[in-house]
mmCIF file with all atom_site columns, C-alpha atoms in Angstrom:
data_model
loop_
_atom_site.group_PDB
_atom_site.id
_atom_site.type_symbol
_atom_site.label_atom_id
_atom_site.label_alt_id
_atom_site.label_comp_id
_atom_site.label_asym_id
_atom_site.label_entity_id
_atom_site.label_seq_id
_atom_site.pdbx_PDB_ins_code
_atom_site.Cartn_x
_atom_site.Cartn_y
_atom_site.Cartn_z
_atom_site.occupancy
_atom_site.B_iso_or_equiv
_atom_site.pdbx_formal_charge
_atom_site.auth_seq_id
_atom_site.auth_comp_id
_atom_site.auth_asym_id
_atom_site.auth_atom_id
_atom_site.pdbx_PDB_model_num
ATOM 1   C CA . UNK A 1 1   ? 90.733  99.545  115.706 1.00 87.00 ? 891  UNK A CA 1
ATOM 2   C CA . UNK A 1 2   ? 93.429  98.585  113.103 1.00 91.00 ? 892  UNK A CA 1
ATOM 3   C CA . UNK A 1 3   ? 94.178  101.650 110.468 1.00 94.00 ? 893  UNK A CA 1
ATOM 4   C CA . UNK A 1 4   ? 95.669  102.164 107.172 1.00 97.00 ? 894  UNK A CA 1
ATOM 5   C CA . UNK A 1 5   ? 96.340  105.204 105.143 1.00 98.00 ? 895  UNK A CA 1
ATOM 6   C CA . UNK A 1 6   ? 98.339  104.968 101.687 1.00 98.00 ? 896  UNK A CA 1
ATOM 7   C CA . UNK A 1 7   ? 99.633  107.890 99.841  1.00 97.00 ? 897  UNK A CA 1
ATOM 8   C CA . UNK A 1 8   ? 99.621  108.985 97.487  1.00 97.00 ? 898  UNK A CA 1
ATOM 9   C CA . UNK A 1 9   ? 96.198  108.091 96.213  1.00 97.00 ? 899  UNK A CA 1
ATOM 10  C CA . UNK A 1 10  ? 97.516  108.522 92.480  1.00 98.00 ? 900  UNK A CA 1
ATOM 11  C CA . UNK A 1 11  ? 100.780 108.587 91.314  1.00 98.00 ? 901  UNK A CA 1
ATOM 12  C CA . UNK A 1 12  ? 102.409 108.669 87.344  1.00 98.00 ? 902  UNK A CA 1
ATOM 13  C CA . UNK A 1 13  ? 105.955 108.059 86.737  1.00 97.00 ? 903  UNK A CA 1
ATOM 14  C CA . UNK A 1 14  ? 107.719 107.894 83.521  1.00 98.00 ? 904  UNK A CA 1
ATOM 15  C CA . UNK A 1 15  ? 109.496 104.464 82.486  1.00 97.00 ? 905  UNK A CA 1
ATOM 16  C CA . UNK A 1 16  ? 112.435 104.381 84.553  1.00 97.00 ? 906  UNK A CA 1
ATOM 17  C CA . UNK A 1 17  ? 111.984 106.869 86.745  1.00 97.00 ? 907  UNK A CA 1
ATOM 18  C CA . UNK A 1 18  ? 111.880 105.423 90.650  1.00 98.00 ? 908  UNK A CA 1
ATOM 19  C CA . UNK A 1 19  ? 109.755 106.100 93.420  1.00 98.00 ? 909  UNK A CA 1
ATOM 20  C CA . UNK A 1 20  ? 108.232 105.150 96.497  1.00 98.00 ? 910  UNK A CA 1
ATOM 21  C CA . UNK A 1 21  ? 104.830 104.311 98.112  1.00 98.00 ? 911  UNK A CA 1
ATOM 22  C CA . UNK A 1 22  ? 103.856 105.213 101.750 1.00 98.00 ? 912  UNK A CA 1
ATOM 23  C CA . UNK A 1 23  ? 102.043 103.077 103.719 1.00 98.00 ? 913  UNK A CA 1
ATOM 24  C CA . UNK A 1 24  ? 101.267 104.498 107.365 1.00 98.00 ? 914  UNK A CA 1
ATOM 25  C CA . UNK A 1 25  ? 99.322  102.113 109.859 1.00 97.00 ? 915  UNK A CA 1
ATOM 26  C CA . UNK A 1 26  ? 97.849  101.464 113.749 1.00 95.00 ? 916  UNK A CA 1
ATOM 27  C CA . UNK A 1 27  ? 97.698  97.772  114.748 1.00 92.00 ? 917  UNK A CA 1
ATOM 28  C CA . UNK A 1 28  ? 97.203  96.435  118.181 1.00 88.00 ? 918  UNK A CA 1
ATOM 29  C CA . UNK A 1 29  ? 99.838  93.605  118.191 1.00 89.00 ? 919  UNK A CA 1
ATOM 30  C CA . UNK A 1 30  ? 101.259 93.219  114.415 1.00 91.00 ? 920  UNK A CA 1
ATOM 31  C CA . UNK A 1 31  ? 101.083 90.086  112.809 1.00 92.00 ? 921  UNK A CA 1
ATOM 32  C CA . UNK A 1 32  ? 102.018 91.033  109.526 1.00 94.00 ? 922  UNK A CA 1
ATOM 33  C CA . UNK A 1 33  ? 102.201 93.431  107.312 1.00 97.00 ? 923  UNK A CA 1
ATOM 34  C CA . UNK A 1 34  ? 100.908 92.877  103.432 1.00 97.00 ? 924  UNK A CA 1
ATOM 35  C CA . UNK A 1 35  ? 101.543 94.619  100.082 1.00 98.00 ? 925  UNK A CA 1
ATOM 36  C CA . UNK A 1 36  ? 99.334  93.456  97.290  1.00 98.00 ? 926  UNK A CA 1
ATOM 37  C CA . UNK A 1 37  ? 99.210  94.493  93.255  1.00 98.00 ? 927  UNK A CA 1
ATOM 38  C CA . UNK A 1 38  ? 95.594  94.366  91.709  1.00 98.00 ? 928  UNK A CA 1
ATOM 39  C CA . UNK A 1 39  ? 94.756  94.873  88.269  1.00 97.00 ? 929  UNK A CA 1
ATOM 40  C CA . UNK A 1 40  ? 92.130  96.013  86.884  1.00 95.00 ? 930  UNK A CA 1
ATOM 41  C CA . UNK A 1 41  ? 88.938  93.377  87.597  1.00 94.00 ? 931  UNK A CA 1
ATOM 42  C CA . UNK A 1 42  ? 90.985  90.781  89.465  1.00 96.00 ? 932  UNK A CA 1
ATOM 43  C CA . UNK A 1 43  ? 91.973  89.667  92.778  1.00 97.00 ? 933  UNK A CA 1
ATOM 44  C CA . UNK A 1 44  ? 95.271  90.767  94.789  1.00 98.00 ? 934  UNK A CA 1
ATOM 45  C CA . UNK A 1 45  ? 98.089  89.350  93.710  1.00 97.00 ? 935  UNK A CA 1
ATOM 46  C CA . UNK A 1 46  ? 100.483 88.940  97.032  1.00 97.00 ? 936  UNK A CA 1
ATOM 47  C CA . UNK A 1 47  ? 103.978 90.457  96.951  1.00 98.00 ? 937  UNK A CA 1
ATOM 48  C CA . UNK A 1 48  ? 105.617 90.379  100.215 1.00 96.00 ? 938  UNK A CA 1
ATOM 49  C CA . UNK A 1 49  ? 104.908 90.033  103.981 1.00 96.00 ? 939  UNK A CA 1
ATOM 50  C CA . UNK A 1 50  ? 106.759 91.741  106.664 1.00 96.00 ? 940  UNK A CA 1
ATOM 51  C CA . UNK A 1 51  ? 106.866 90.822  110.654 1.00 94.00 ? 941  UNK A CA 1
ATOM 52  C CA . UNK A 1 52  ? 108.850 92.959  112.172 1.00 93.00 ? 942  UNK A CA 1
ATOM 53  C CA . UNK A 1 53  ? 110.715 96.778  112.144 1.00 94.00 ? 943  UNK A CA 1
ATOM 54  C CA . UNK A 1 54  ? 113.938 96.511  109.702 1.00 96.00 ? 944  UNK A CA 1
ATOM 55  C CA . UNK A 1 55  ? 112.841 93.857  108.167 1.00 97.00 ? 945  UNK A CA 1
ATOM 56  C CA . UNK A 1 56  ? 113.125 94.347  103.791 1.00 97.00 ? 946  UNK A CA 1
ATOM 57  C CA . UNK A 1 57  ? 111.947 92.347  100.953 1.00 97.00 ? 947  UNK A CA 1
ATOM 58  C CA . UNK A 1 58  ? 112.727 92.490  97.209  1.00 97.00 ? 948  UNK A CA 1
ATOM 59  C CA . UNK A 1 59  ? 111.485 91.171  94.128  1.00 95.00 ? 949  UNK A CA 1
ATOM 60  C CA . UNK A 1 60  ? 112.719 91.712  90.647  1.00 95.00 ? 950  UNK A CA 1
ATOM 61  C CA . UNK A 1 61  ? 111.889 95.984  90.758  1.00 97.00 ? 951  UNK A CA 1
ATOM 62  C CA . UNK A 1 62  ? 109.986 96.162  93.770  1.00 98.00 ? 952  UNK A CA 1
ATOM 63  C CA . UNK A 1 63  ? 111.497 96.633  97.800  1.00 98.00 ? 953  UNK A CA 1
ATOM 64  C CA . UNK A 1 64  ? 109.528 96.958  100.562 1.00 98.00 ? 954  UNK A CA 1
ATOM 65  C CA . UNK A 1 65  ? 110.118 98.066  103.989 1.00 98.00 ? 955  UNK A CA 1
ATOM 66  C CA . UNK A 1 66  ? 108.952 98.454  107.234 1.00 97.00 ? 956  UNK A CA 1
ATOM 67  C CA . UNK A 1 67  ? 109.310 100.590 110.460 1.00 95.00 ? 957  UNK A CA 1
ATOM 68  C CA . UNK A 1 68  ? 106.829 100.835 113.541 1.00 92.00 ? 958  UNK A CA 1
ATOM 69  C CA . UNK A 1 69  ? 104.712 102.892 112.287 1.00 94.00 ? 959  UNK A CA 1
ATOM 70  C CA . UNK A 1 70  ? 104.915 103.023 108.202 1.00 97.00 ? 960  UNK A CA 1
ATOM 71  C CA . UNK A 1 71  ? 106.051 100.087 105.074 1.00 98.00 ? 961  UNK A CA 1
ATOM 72  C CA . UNK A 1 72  ? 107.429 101.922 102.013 1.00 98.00 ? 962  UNK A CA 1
ATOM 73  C CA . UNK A 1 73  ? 107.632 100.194 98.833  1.00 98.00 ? 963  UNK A CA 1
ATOM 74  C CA . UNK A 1 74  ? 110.170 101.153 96.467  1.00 98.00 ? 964  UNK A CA 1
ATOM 75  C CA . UNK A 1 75  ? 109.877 100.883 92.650  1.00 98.00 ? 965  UNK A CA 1
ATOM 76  C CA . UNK A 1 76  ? 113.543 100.800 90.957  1.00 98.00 ? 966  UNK A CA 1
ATOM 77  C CA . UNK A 1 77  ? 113.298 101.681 86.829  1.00 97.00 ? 967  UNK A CA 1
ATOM 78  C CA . UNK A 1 78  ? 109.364 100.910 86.690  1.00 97.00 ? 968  UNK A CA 1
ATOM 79  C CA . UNK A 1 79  ? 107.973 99.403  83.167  1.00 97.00 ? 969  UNK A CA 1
ATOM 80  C CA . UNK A 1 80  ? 104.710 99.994  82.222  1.00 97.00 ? 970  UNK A CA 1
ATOM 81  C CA . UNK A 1 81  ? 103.802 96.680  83.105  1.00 97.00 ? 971  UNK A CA 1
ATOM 82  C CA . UNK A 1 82  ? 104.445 97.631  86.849  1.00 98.00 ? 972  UNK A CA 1
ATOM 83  C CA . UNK A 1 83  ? 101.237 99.723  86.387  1.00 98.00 ? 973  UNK A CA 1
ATOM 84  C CA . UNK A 1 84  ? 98.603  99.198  88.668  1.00 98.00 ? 974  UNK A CA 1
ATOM 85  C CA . UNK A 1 85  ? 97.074  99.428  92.340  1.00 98.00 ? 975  UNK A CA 1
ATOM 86  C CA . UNK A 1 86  ? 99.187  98.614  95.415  1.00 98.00 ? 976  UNK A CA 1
ATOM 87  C CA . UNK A 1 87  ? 97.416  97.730  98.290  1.00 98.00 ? 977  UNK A CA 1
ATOM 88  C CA . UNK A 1 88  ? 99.020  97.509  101.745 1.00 98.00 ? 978  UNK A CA 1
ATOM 89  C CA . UNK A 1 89  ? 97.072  95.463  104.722 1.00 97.00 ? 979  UNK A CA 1
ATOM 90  C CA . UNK A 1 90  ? 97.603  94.577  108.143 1.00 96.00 ? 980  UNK A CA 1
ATOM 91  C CA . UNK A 1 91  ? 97.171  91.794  110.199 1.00 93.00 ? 981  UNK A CA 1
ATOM 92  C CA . UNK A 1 92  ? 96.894  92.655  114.141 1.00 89.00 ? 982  UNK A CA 1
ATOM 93  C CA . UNK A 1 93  ? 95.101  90.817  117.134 1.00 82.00 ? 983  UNK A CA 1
ATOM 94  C CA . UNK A 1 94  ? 92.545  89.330  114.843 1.00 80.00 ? 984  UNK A CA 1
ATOM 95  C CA . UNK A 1 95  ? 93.405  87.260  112.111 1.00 82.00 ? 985  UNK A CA 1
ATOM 96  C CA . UNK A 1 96  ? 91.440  89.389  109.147 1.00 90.00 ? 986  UNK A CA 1
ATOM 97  C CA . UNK A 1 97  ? 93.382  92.094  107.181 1.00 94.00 ? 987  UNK A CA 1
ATOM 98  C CA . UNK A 1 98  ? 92.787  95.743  107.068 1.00 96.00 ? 988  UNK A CA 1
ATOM 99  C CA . UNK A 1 99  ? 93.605  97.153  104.005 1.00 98.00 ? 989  UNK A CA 1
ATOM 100 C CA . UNK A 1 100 ? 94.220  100.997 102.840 1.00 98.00 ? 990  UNK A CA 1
ATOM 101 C CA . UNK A 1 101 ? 92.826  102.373 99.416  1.00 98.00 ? 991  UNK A CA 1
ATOM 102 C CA . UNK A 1 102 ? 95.397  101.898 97.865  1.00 98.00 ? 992  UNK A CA 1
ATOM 103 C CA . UNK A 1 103 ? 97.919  103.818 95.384  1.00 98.00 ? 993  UNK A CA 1
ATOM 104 C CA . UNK A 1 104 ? 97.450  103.338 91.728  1.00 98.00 ? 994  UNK A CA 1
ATOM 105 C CA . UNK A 1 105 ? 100.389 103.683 89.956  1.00 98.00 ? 995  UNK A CA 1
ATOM 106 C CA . UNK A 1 106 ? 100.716 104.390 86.175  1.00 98.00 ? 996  UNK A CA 1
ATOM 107 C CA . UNK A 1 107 ? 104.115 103.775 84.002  1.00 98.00 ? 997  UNK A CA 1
ATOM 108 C CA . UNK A 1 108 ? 104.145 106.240 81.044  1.00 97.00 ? 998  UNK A CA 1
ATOM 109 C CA . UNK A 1 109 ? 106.419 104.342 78.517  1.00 96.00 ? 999  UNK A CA 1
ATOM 110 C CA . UNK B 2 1   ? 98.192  73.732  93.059  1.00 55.00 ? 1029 UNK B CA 1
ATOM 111 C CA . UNK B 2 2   ? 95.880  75.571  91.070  1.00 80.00 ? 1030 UNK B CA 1
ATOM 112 C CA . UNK B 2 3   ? 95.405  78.491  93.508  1.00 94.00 ? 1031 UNK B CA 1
ATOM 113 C CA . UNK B 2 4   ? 91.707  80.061  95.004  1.00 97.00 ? 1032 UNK B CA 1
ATOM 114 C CA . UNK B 2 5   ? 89.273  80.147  92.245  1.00 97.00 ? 1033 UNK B CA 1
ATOM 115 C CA . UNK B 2 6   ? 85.630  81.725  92.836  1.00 98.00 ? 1034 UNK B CA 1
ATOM 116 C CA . UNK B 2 7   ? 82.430  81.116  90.730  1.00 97.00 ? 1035 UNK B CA 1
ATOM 117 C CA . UNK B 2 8   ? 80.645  82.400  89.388  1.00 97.00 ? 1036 UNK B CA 1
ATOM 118 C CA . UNK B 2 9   ? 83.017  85.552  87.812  1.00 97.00 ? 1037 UNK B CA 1
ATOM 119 C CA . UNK B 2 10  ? 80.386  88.053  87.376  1.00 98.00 ? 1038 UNK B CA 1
ATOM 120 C CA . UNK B 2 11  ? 76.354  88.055  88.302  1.00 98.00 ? 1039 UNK B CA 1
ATOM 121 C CA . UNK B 2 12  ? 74.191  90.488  87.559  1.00 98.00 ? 1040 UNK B CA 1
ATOM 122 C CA . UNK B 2 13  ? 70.816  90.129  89.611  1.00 98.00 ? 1041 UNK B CA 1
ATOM 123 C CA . UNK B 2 14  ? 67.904  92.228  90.104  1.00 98.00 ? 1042 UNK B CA 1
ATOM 124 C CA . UNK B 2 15  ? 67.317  93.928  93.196  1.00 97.00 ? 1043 UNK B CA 1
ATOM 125 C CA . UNK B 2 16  ? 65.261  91.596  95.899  1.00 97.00 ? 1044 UNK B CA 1
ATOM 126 C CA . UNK B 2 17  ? 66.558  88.560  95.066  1.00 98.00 ? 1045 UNK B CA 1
ATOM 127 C CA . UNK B 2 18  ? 68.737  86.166  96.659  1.00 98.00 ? 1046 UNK B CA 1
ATOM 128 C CA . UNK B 2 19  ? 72.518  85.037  95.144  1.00 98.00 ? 1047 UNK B CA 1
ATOM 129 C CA . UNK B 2 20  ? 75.233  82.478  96.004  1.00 98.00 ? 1048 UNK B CA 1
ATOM 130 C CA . UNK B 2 21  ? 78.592  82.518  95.278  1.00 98.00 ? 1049 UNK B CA 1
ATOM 131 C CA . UNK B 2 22  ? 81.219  79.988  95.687  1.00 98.00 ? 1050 UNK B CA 1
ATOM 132 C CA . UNK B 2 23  ? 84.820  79.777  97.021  1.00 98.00 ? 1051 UNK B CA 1
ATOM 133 C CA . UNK B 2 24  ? 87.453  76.765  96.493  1.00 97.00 ? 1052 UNK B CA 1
ATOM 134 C CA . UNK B 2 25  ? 90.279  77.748  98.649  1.00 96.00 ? 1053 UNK B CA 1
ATOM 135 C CA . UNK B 2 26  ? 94.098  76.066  97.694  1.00 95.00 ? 1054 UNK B CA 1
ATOM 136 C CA . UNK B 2 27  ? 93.940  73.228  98.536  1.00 91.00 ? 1055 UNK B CA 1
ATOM 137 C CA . UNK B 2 28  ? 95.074  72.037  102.430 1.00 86.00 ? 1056 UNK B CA 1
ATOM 138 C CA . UNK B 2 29  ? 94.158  75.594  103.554 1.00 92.00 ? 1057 UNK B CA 1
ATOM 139 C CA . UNK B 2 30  ? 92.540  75.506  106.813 1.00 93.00 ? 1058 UNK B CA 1
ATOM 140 C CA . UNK B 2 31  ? 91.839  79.267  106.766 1.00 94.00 ? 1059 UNK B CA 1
ATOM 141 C CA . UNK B 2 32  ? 89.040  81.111  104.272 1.00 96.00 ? 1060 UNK B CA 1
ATOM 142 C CA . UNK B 2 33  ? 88.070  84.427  104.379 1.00 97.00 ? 1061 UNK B CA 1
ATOM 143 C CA . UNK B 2 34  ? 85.430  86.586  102.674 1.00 97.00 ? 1062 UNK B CA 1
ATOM 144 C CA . UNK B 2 35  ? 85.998  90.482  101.874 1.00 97.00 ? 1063 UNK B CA 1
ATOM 145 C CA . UNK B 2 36  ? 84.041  93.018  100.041 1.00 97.00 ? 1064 UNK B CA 1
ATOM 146 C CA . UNK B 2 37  ? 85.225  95.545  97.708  1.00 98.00 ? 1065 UNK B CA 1
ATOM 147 C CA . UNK B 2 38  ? 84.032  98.487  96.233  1.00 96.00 ? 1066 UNK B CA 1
ATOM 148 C CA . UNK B 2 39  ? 85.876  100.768 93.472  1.00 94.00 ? 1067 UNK B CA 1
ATOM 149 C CA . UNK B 2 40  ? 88.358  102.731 94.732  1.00 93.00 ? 1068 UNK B CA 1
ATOM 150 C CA . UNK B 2 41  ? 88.691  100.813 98.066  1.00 96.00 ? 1069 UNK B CA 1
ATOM 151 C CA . UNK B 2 42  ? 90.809  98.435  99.772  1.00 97.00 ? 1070 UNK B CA 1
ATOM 152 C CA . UNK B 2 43  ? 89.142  94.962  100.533 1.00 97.00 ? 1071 UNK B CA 1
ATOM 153 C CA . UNK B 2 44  ? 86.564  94.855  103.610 1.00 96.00 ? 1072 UNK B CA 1
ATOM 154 C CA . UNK B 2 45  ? 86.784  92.008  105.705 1.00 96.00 ? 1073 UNK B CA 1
ATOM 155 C CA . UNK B 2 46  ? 83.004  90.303  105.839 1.00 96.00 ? 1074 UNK B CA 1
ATOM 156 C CA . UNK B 2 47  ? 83.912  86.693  108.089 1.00 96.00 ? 1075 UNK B CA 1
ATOM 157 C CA . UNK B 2 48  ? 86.447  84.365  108.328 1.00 94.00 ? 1076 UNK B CA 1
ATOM 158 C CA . UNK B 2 49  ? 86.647  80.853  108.968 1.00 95.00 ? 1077 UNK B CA 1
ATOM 159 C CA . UNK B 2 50  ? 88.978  78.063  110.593 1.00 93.00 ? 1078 UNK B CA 1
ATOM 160 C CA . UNK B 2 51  ? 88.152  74.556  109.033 1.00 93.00 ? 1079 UNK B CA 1
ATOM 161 C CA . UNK B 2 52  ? 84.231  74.670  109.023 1.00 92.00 ? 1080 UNK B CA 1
ATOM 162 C CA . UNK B 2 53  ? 84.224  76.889  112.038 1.00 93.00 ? 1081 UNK B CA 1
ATOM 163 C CA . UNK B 2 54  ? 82.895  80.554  111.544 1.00 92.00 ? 1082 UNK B CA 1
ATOM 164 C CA . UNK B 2 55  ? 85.181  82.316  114.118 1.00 92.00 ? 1083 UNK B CA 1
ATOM 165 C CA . UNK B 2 56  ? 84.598  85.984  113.000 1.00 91.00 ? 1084 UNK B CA 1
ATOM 166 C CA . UNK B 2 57  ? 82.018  87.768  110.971 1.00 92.00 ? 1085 UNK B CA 1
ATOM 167 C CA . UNK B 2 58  ? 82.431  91.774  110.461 1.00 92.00 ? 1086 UNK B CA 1
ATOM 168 C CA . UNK B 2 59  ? 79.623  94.160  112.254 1.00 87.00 ? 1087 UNK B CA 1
ATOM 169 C CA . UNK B 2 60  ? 79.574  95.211  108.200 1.00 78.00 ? 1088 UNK B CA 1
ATOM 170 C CA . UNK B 2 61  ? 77.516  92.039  107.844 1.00 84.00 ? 1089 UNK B CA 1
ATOM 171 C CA . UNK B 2 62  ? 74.335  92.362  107.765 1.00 88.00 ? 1090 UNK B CA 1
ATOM 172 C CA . UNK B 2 63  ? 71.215  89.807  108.437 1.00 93.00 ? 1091 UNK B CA 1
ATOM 173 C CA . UNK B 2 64  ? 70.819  89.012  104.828 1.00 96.00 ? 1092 UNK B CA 1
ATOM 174 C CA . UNK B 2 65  ? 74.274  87.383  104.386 1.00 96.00 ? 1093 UNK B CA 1
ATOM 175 C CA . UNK B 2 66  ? 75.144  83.876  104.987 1.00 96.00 ? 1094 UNK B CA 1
ATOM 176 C CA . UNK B 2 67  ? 78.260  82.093  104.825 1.00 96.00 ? 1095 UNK B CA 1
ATOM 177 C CA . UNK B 2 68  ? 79.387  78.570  105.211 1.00 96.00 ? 1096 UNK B CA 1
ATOM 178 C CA . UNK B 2 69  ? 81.626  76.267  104.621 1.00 96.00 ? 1097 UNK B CA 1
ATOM 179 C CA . UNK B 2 70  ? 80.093  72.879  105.566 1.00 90.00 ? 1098 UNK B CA 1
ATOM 180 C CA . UNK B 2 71  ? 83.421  70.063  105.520 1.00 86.00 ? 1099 UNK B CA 1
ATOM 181 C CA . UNK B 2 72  ? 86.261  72.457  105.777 1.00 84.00 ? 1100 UNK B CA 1
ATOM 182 C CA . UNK B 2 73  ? 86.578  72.468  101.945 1.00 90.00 ? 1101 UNK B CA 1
ATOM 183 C CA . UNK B 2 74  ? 85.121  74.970  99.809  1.00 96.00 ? 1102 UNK B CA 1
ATOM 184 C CA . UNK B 2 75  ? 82.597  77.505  100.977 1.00 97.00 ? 1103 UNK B CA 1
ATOM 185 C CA . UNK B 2 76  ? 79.526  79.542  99.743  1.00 98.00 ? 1104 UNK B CA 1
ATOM 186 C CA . UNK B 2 77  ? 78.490  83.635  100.674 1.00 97.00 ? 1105 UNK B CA 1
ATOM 187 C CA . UNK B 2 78  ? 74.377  83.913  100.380 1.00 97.00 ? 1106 UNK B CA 1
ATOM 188 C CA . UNK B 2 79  ? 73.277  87.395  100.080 1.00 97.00 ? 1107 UNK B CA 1
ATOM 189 C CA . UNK B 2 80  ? 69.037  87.405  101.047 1.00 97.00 ? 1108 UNK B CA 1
ATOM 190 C CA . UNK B 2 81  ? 67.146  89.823  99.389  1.00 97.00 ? 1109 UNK B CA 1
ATOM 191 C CA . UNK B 2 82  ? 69.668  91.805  97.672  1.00 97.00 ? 1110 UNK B CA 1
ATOM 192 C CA . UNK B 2 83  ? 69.609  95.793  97.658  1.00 96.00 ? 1111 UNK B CA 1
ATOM 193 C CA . UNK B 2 84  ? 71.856  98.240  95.230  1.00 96.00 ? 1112 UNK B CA 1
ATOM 194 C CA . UNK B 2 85  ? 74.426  98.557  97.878  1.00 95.00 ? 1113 UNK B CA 1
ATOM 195 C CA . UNK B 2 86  ? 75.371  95.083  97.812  1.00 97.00 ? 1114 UNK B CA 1
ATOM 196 C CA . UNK B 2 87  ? 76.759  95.736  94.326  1.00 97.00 ? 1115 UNK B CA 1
ATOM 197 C CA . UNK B 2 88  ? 80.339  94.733  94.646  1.00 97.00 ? 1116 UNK B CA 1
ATOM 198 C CA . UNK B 2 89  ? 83.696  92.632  94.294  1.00 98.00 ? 1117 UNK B CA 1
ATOM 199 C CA . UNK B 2 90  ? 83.412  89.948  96.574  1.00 98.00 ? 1118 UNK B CA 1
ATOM 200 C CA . UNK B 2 91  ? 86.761  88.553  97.094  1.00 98.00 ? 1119 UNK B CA 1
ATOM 201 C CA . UNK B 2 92  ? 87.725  85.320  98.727  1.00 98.00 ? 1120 UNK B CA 1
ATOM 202 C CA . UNK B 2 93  ? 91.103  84.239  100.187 1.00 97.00 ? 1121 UNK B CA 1
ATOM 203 C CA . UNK B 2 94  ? 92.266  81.219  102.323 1.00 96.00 ? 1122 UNK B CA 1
ATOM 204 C CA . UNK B 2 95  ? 95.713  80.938  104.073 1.00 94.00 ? 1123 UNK B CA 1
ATOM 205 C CA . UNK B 2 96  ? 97.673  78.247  105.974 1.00 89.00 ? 1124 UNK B CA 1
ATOM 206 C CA . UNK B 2 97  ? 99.954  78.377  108.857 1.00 78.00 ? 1125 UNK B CA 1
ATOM 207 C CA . UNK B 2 98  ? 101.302 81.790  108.072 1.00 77.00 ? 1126 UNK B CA 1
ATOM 208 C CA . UNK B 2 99  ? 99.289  84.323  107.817 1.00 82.00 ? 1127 UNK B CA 1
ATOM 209 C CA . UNK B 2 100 ? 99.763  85.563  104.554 1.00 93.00 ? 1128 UNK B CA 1
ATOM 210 C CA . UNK B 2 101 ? 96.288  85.241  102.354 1.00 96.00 ? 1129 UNK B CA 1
ATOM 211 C CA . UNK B 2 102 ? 96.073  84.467  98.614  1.00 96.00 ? 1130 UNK B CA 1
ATOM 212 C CA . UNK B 2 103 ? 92.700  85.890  96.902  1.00 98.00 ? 1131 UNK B CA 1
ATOM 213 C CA . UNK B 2 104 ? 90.810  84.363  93.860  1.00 98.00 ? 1132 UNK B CA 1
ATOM 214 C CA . UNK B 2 105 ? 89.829  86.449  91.385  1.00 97.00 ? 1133 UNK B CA 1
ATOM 215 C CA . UNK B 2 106 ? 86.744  87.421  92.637  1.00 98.00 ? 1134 UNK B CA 1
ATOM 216 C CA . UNK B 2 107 ? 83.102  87.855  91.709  1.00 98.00 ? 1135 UNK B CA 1
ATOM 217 C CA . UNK B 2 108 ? 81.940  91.060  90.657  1.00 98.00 ? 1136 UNK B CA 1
ATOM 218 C CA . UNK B 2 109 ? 77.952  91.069  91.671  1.00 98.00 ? 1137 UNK B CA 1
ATOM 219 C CA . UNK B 2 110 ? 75.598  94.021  90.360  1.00 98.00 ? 1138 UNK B CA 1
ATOM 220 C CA . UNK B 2 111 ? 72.461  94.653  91.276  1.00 98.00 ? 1139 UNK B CA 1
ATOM 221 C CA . UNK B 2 112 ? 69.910  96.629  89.300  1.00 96.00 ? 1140 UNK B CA 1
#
């Protein structure tokens, strides 16, 4: 059975100050791997897909990366308008996604 | 396109009876899926389908729930007989060749 466990559950960072998220998973057979933003009362909002160990993605303050067994993704000089939930998922043998809780993040400006 | 769009946004229903909602997925997206979310949790995948083909449904999914998606197109969730637990986000997301999915904005169902 696919498995994912994000940490930390909670995490506040002042404006500008960087960080990263921890994603740690079990897949039999990757497909993919998914990081998501949700706000509050809406849908996920896809960020970036990754296939393969090494791989890295960035966009605008965001980089994610992935190894065999975890995906980190990295927040460069967050804004509070990078405030919200990440969610990471996996796609293995079967085509749905198993997603962790999530981390929600808070920007103090 | 206009991206996956669900309807209706909210419903509030009172326990025992029976709800629909409705998914349009983007358009030329052979794959739709249904998940459920609850607060504080990652989406839980509920079934999936390929065209008009159900190919997966979750052992979450009970007898009460129904889905379809009759010509490949959009597609609707039933929920039968609707207890308190069902009160949830119920997301919907299609997908093409890849497999990256793109959600709608859900529909937030409460039952009292």
């Amino acid at each position: 059975e696919d498995q994912v466990t994000q940490s930390p559950e909670a995490l506040r960072l002042q404006e500008g100050e960087s960080s990263s998220l921890n994603c740690s998973y079990t897949v039999s057979g990757l497909r993919g791997l998914f990081w998501y933003r949700q706000d509050p009362g809406k849908g996920p909002e896809f960020l970036f897909t990754l296939y393969s160990a090494g791989e890295e993605k960035e966009k605008e303050r965001l980089k994610a990366t992935l190894t065999k067994k975890e995906s980190f993704l990295h927040i460069t000089a967050p804004k509070p308008e990078d405030s919200a939930t990440y969610l990471c998922a996996v796609s293995g043998s079967a085509r749905q996604l198993t997603f962790g809780s999530g981390t929600q993040l808070t920007v103090l400006p | 396109d206009t991206g996956v769009s669900q309807d209706p946004r909210h419903k509030i229903t009172k326990r025992g009876q029976n709800v629909t909602f409705r998914c349009d997925p983007i358009s030329e997206h052979n794959r739709l899926y249904w998940y459920r979310q609850t607060l504080g949790q990652g989406p839980e995948f509920l079934t999936y389908f390929q065209n008009e083909a159900q190919l997966e449904k979750s052992r979450l999914l009970s007898d009460r729930f129904s889905a379809e998606r009759p010509k490949g197109s959009f597609s609707t969730l039933e929920i039968q007989r609707t207890e308190q637990g069902d009160s949830a986000m119920y997301l919907c997301a299609s997908s093409s060749v890849g497999d990256t999915q793109y959600f709608g904005p859900g529909t937030r169902l409460t039952v009292l």
